[in-house]
Tab-separated table of C-alpha atoms in Angstrom:
chain	number	residue	atom	x	y	z
A	1	UNK	CA	0.000	0.000	0.000
A	2	UNK	CA	1.367	3.362	-1.005
A	3	UNK	CA	-0.024	5.145	2.032
A	4	UNK	CA	1.884	2.949	4.384
A	5	UNK	CA	5.176	3.880	2.798
A	6	UNK	CA	7.787	4.961	5.264
A	7	UNK	CA	6.695	2.460	7.844
A	8	UNK	CA	9.627	0.622	9.242
A	9	UNK	CA	9.623	-3.172	9.075
A	10	UNK	CA	11.552	-3.429	12.295
A	11	UNK	CA	8.869	-1.506	14.159
A	12	UNK	CA	6.114	-3.822	12.995
A	13	UNK	CA	6.539	-5.711	16.220
A	14	UNK	CA	4.705	-4.052	19.107
A	15	UNK	CA	7.427	-5.118	21.489
A	16	UNK	CA	10.232	-3.523	19.503
A	17	UNK	CA	8.163	-0.368	19.137
A	18	UNK	CA	7.637	-0.419	22.900
A	19	UNK	CA	11.360	-0.777	23.575
A	20	UNK	CA	12.073	2.155	21.276
A	21	UNK	CA	9.368	4.281	22.940
A	22	UNK	CA	10.986	3.778	26.327
A	23	UNK	CA	14.505	4.456	25.072
A	24	UNK	CA	13.519	7.579	23.139
A	25	UNK	CA	11.616	9.022	26.110
A	26	UNK	CA	14.400	8.251	28.565
A	27	UNK	CA	18.132	8.674	28.426
A	28	UNK	CA	18.637	4.985	29.013
A	29	UNK	CA	16.934	1.979	30.526
A	30	UNK	CA	18.365	-1.159	32.016
A	31	UNK	CA	17.247	-4.665	31.240
A	32	UNK	CA	15.131	-5.083	34.383
A	33	UNK	CA	13.301	-1.785	33.842
A	34	UNK	CA	12.453	-2.670	30.254
A	35	UNK	CA	11.342	-6.106	31.326
A	36	UNK	CA	8.923	-4.824	33.947
A	37	UNK	CA	7.581	-1.975	31.778
A	38	UNK	CA	6.878	-4.178	28.784
A	39	UNK	CA	5.970	-7.232	30.849
A	40	UNK	CA	8.229	-9.583	28.964
A	41	UNK	CA	10.267	-12.641	29.767
A	42	UNK	CA	14.076	-12.470	29.732
A	43	UNK	CA	14.429	-14.443	26.519
A	44	UNK	CA	11.756	-12.546	24.677
A	45	UNK	CA	13.220	-9.156	25.558
A	46	UNK	CA	16.743	-10.308	24.747
A	47	UNK	CA	15.821	-11.455	21.255
A	48	UNK	CA	14.029	-8.196	20.460
A	49	UNK	CA	16.818	-6.014	21.806
A	50	UNK	CA	19.276	-8.067	19.765
A	51	UNK	CA	17.410	-7.389	16.533
A	52	UNK	CA	17.210	-3.670	17.349
A	53	UNK	CA	20.925	-3.677	18.068
A	54	UNK	CA	21.649	-5.380	14.774
A	55	UNK	CA	19.656	-2.694	13.000
A	56	UNK	CA	21.857	-0.106	14.734
A	57	UNK	CA	18.918	1.532	16.479
A	58	UNK	CA	20.024	0.875	20.014
A	59	UNK	CA	23.301	0.157	21.727
A	60	UNK	CA	23.996	-1.502	25.018
A	61	UNK	CA	26.534	-1.180	27.754
A	62	UNK	CA	27.334	-4.152	29.907
A	63	UNK	CA	28.651	-3.623	33.375
A	64	UNK	CA	28.949	-5.494	36.585
A	65	UNK	CA	27.181	-4.130	39.606
A	66	UNK	CA	28.917	-6.079	42.294
A	67	UNK	CA	28.729	-9.553	40.899
A	68	UNK	CA	25.550	-9.063	38.945
A	69	UNK	CA	25.776	-8.301	35.256
A	70	UNK	CA	23.821	-5.180	34.384
A	71	UNK	CA	22.920	-4.234	30.833
A	72	UNK	CA	21.832	-0.715	30.007
A	73	UNK	CA	20.322	0.192	26.661
A	74	UNK	CA	20.478	3.511	24.824
A	75	UNK	CA	18.788	4.669	21.630
A	76	UNK	CA	21.271	5.673	18.919
A	77	UNK	CA	20.867	8.745	16.735
A	78	UNK	CA	19.867	6.494	13.824
A	79	UNK	CA	17.319	4.810	16.082
A	80	UNK	CA	15.778	8.120	17.129
A	81	UNK	CA	15.500	9.238	13.521
A	82	UNK	CA	13.974	5.948	12.420
A	83	UNK	CA	11.509	6.055	15.290
A	84	UNK	CA	10.469	9.635	14.462
A	85	UNK	CA	10.089	8.726	10.788
A	86	UNK	CA	7.930	5.742	11.706
A	87	UNK	CA	5.630	7.864	13.866
A	88	UNK	CA	5.393	10.489	11.144
A	89	UNK	CA	4.368	7.792	8.696
A	90	UNK	CA	1.676	6.569	11.099
A	91	UNK	CA	0.375	10.084	11.610
A	92	UNK	CA	0.361	10.794	7.880
A	93	UNK	CA	-1.623	7.636	7.377
A	94	UNK	CA	-4.224	8.866	9.863
A	95	UNK	CA	-4.386	12.242	8.125
A	96	UNK	CA	-4.975	10.573	4.776
A	97	UNK	CA	-7.738	8.501	6.281
A	98	UNK	CA	-9.488	11.621	7.520
A	99	UNK	CA	-9.244	13.560	4.286
B	1	UNK	CA	-10.131	-1.233	10.822
B	2	UNK	CA	-6.587	-0.251	9.770
B	3	UNK	CA	-7.220	3.237	11.018
B	4	UNK	CA	-8.208	1.975	14.436
B	5	UNK	CA	-5.101	-0.133	14.678
B	6	UNK	CA	-2.813	2.762	13.812
B	7	UNK	CA	-4.552	4.973	16.354
B	8	UNK	CA	-4.167	2.287	18.990
B	9	UNK	CA	-0.474	1.918	18.168
B	10	UNK	CA	0.123	5.653	18.501
B	11	UNK	CA	-1.730	5.662	21.815
B	12	UNK	CA	0.321	2.740	23.055
B	13	UNK	CA	3.526	4.558	22.154
B	14	UNK	CA	2.379	7.685	23.952
B	15	UNK	CA	1.394	5.714	27.052
B	16	UNK	CA	4.642	3.829	27.126
B	17	UNK	CA	6.682	7.004	26.744
B	18	UNK	CA	4.947	8.771	29.609
B	19	UNK	CA	4.689	5.678	31.806
B	20	UNK	CA	8.405	5.065	31.494
B	21	UNK	CA	9.600	8.624	31.892
B	22	UNK	CA	7.303	10.067	34.523
B	23	UNK	CA	6.825	9.215	38.067
B	24	UNK	CA	3.066	8.914	38.169
B	25	UNK	CA	2.556	7.225	41.484
B	26	UNK	CA	1.951	10.356	43.545
B	27	UNK	CA	-1.687	10.489	44.515
B	28	UNK	CA	-3.617	13.753	44.522
B	29	UNK	CA	-5.555	12.637	47.579
B	30	UNK	CA	-2.342	12.413	49.583
B	31	UNK	CA	-1.575	16.044	48.705
B	32	UNK	CA	-4.973	17.071	50.081
B	33	UNK	CA	-4.387	15.011	53.244
B	34	UNK	CA	-0.984	16.673	53.696
B	35	UNK	CA	-2.710	20.064	53.396
B	36	UNK	CA	-5.245	19.082	56.062
B	37	UNK	CA	-2.491	17.797	58.358
B	38	UNK	CA	-0.700	21.118	57.949
B	39	UNK	CA	-3.919	22.915	58.907
B	40	UNK	CA	-4.153	20.859	62.114
B	41	UNK	CA	-0.496	21.608	62.861
B	42	UNK	CA	-1.164	25.315	62.328
B	43	UNK	CA	-4.023	25.246	64.826
B	44	UNK	CA	-1.929	23.475	67.451
B	45	UNK	CA	0.934	25.902	66.833
B	46	UNK	CA	-1.409	28.838	67.200
B	47	UNK	CA	-2.445	27.533	70.626
B	48	UNK	CA	1.164	26.934	71.663
B	49	UNK	CA	2.217	30.366	70.493
B	50	UNK	CA	-0.790	31.849	72.201
B	51	UNK	CA	-1.860	33.822	69.199
B	52	UNK	CA	-4.461	36.260	70.427
B	53	UNK	CA	-7.817	36.651	68.764
B	54	UNK	CA	-6.889	33.785	66.508
B	55	UNK	CA	-9.961	31.819	67.367
B	56	UNK	CA	-12.373	32.031	70.259
B	57	UNK	CA	-10.835	29.795	72.853
B	58	UNK	CA	-11.500	29.758	76.518
B	59	UNK	CA	-9.475	31.718	79.008
B	60	UNK	CA	-8.165	28.498	80.421
B	61	UNK	CA	-6.693	27.489	77.105
B	62	UNK	CA	-5.077	30.868	76.801
B	63	UNK	CA	-3.532	30.494	80.210
B	64	UNK	CA	-2.174	27.065	79.374
B	65	UNK	CA	-0.668	28.585	76.328
B	66	UNK	CA	1.444	31.018	78.252
B	67	UNK	CA	4.754	29.269	78.113
B	68	UNK	CA	8.285	30.530	78.046
B	69	UNK	CA	10.004	30.958	74.713
B	70	UNK	CA	12.311	27.944	74.950
B	71	UNK	CA	9.457	25.565	75.684
B	72	UNK	CA	7.417	27.067	72.862
B	73	UNK	CA	10.260	26.688	70.417
B	74	UNK	CA	10.652	23.064	71.445
B	75	UNK	CA	6.951	22.377	70.987
B	76	UNK	CA	6.887	24.073	67.594
B	77	UNK	CA	9.970	22.191	66.436
B	78	UNK	CA	8.401	18.940	67.625
B	79	UNK	CA	5.134	19.697	65.801
B	80	UNK	CA	7.088	20.540	62.666
B	81	UNK	CA	9.084	17.330	62.736
B	82	UNK	CA	6.064	15.134	63.450
B	83	UNK	CA	4.194	16.846	60.614
B	84	UNK	CA	7.138	16.331	58.256
B	85	UNK	CA	7.424	12.612	59.013
B	86	UNK	CA	3.657	11.978	58.949
B	87	UNK	CA	3.326	13.862	55.643
B	88	UNK	CA	6.110	11.874	54.018
B	89	UNK	CA	4.547	8.639	55.245
B	90	UNK	CA	1.148	9.721	53.895
B	91	UNK	CA	2.519	10.460	50.442
B	92	UNK	CA	4.473	7.201	50.446
B	93	UNK	CA	1.539	5.024	51.563
B	94	UNK	CA	-0.888	6.619	49.088
B	95	UNK	CA	1.691	6.229	46.317
B	96	UNK	CA	2.114	2.535	47.106
B	97	UNK	CA	-1.646	1.998	46.989
B	98	UNK	CA	-2.028	3.965	43.762
B	99	UNK	CA	0.768	2.185	41.956
B	100	UNK	CA	-0.625	-1.188	42.985
B	101	UNK	CA	-4.059	-0.213	41.727
B	102	UNK	CA	-2.853	1.156	38.401
B	103	UNK	CA	-0.016	-1.304	37.984
B	104	UNK	CA	2.530	1.461	37.777
B	105	UNK	CA	6.030	0.747	38.745
B	106	UNK	CA	6.960	1.963	42.166
B	107	UNK	CA	10.400	0.656	42.686
B	108	UNK	CA	13.584	2.301	43.751
B	109	UNK	CA	15.185	2.374	40.328
B	110	UNK	CA	17.716	4.909	39.136
B	111	UNK	CA	15.088	7.439	38.110
B	112	UNK	CA	13.129	7.340	41.343
B	113	UNK	CA	16.366	7.643	43.278
B	114	UNK	CA	17.396	10.644	41.196
B	115	UNK	CA	14.021	12.262	41.739
B	116	UNK	CA	14.187	11.782	45.508
B	117	UNK	CA	17.718	13.175	45.528
B	118	UNK	CA	16.712	16.243	43.515
B	119	UNK	CA	13.785	16.804	45.872
B	120	UNK	CA	15.619	16.323	49.140
B	121	UNK	CA	18.824	18.257	48.439
B	122	UNK	CA	17.184	21.711	48.477
B	123	UNK	CA	14.753	20.595	51.164
B	124	UNK	CA	17.431	19.335	53.559
B	125	UNK	CA	19.559	22.421	52.920
B	126	UNK	CA	16.585	24.615	53.814
B	127	UNK	CA	15.758	22.475	56.813
B	128	UNK	CA	19.275	22.671	58.223
B	129	UNK	CA	19.347	26.421	57.611
B	130	UNK	CA	16.078	27.002	59.461
B	131	UNK	CA	17.156	24.794	62.367
B	132	UNK	CA	20.413	26.767	62.576
B	133	UNK	CA	18.533	30.046	62.544
B	134	UNK	CA	16.150	28.928	65.282
B	135	UNK	CA	19.093	27.757	67.380
B	136	UNK	CA	20.597	31.208	67.050
B	137	UNK	CA	17.252	32.767	67.991
B	138	UNK	CA	16.513	34.288	64.615
B	139	UNK	CA	12.886	33.257	64.359
B	140	UNK	CA	11.663	35.879	61.937
B	141	UNK	CA	12.515	34.293	58.624
B	142	UNK	CA	12.004	30.622	59.443
B	143	UNK	CA	8.665	30.300	57.678
B	144	UNK	CA	9.915	32.075	54.553
B	145	UNK	CA	12.989	29.863	54.410
B	146	UNK	CA	10.836	26.750	54.695
B	147	UNK	CA	8.509	27.964	51.934
B	148	UNK	CA	11.319	29.086	49.621
B	149	UNK	CA	13.330	25.882	49.891
B	150	UNK	CA	10.252	23.692	49.629
B	151	UNK	CA	9.274	25.585	46.466
B	152	UNK	CA	12.769	25.111	45.035
B	153	UNK	CA	12.671	21.404	45.904
B	154	UNK	CA	9.373	20.985	44.043
B	155	UNK	CA	10.629	22.891	40.990
B	156	UNK	CA	13.827	20.863	41.050
B	157	UNK	CA	12.093	17.491	40.891
B	158	UNK	CA	9.051	18.450	38.821
B	159	UNK	CA	10.474	17.234	35.515
B	160	UNK	CA	10.431	13.674	36.803
B	161	UNK	CA	6.695	13.708	37.308
B	162	UNK	CA	3.747	15.729	35.996
B	163	UNK	CA	5.185	19.143	35.016
B	164	UNK	CA	2.258	20.832	36.768
B	165	UNK	CA	4.076	20.243	40.067
B	166	UNK	CA	6.334	23.091	38.971
B	167	UNK	CA	3.495	25.582	39.458
B	168	UNK	CA	2.985	24.517	43.064
B	169	UNK	CA	6.726	25.103	43.451
B	170	UNK	CA	6.478	28.591	41.936
B	171	UNK	CA	3.554	29.436	44.207
B	172	UNK	CA	5.407	28.280	47.342
B	173	UNK	CA	8.518	30.182	46.284
B	174	UNK	CA	6.591	33.380	45.614
B	175	UNK	CA	4.737	33.129	48.913
B	176	UNK	CA	8.028	32.555	50.731
B	177	UNK	CA	9.554	35.631	49.134
B	178	UNK	CA	6.532	37.747	50.018
B	179	UNK	CA	6.688	36.340	53.541
B	180	UNK	CA	10.244	37.708	53.892
B	181	UNK	CA	8.889	41.233	53.853
B	182	UNK	CA	5.855	40.678	56.015
B	183	UNK	CA	6.688	40.892	59.668
B	184	UNK	CA	4.646	39.017	62.258
B	185	UNK	CA	2.402	37.023	59.963
B	186	UNK	CA	4.707	34.056	59.653
B	187	UNK	CA	2.181	31.493	60.854
B	188	UNK	CA	-0.436	32.798	58.436
B	189	UNK	CA	1.972	32.565	55.483
B	190	UNK	CA	3.052	29.118	56.591
B	191	UNK	CA	-0.591	28.076	56.772
B	192	UNK	CA	-1.298	29.496	53.301
B	193	UNK	CA	1.732	27.759	51.820
B	194	UNK	CA	1.617	24.351	53.401
B	195	UNK	CA	-2.094	23.926	53.920
B	196	UNK	CA	-4.188	26.063	51.560
B	197	UNK	CA	-1.896	25.687	48.527
B	198	UNK	CA	-1.631	21.927	49.081
B	199	UNK	CA	-5.386	21.491	49.329
B	200	UNK	CA	-6.050	23.597	46.205
B	201	UNK	CA	-3.280	21.900	44.249
B	202	UNK	CA	-4.375	18.467	45.488
B	203	UNK	CA	-7.910	19.042	44.219
B	204	UNK	CA	-6.623	20.197	40.807
B	205	UNK	CA	-4.311	17.174	40.686
B	206	UNK	CA	-7.138	14.755	41.536
B	207	UNK	CA	-9.356	16.252	38.829
B	208	UNK	CA	-6.605	16.230	36.202
B	209	UNK	CA	-4.902	12.898	36.831
B	210	UNK	CA	-6.595	10.665	39.380
B	211	UNK	CA	-10.221	10.790	38.353
B	212	UNK	CA	-9.525	10.528	34.651
B	213	UNK	CA	-7.934	7.155	35.137
B	214	UNK	CA	-10.638	5.687	37.323
């Protein structure tokens, strides 16, 4: 469909869109925060963050807090732009529907 | 059908962005309760200070109220501290209940910690300053200092929660500054700032955020 042009394949998944929403609204979020906000299991979240990382939309920093590994995620500039473009496309679609 | 889905998606994004970035657990009702508690504290303080013509109380009460300055100061400080602790507990308990009800997160994560830090740094500084001033028998500006630093604390942490909190901060700050120039109406200004403003703001907050969700 021509109207849906500009929609990003990666953001077709609600979960990935959710992860991006959190990371764009906040400076960063750690694994546990994302997990509780999106109500996901460890494995599920990990696979979605991996695909976002591969797309270059987010990056992660791994650290040890004491003995516990702690992963913090950040949105990259490319990720922010892609997210904004995706939302613009959604909004344009709504506008077209109205007119 | 498609249109609905897209709308839903945009709404979900908006919700997720605000849910993750704002501390929404503060309950408006707790702000009103804090205002009422402050009103009670004001009344007790007025009796302790023996404010004349404040309200029609019996002669006996007036006579009880005639205490020496040191004892009065101790009572007032005690009332203030009890009020402070009870108010904090109220806000905390209401916030726990609200976040359970709305399934918001109410955990001590980095953001909540940062918010508490930003709130308490100005507040503790102001608190220490007013205690120091009272200890050196400078009573005049205590209420303005409390109002000013409380206002600054609210402004300082407002970007972590609903930005409207900032306006309560501005109001407290302004009142505190006005209070600096008004001699002998400290208790009245304190009452306006910590009771009346809280009750008004609490009602606005309930209408804007708490009732909409229910």
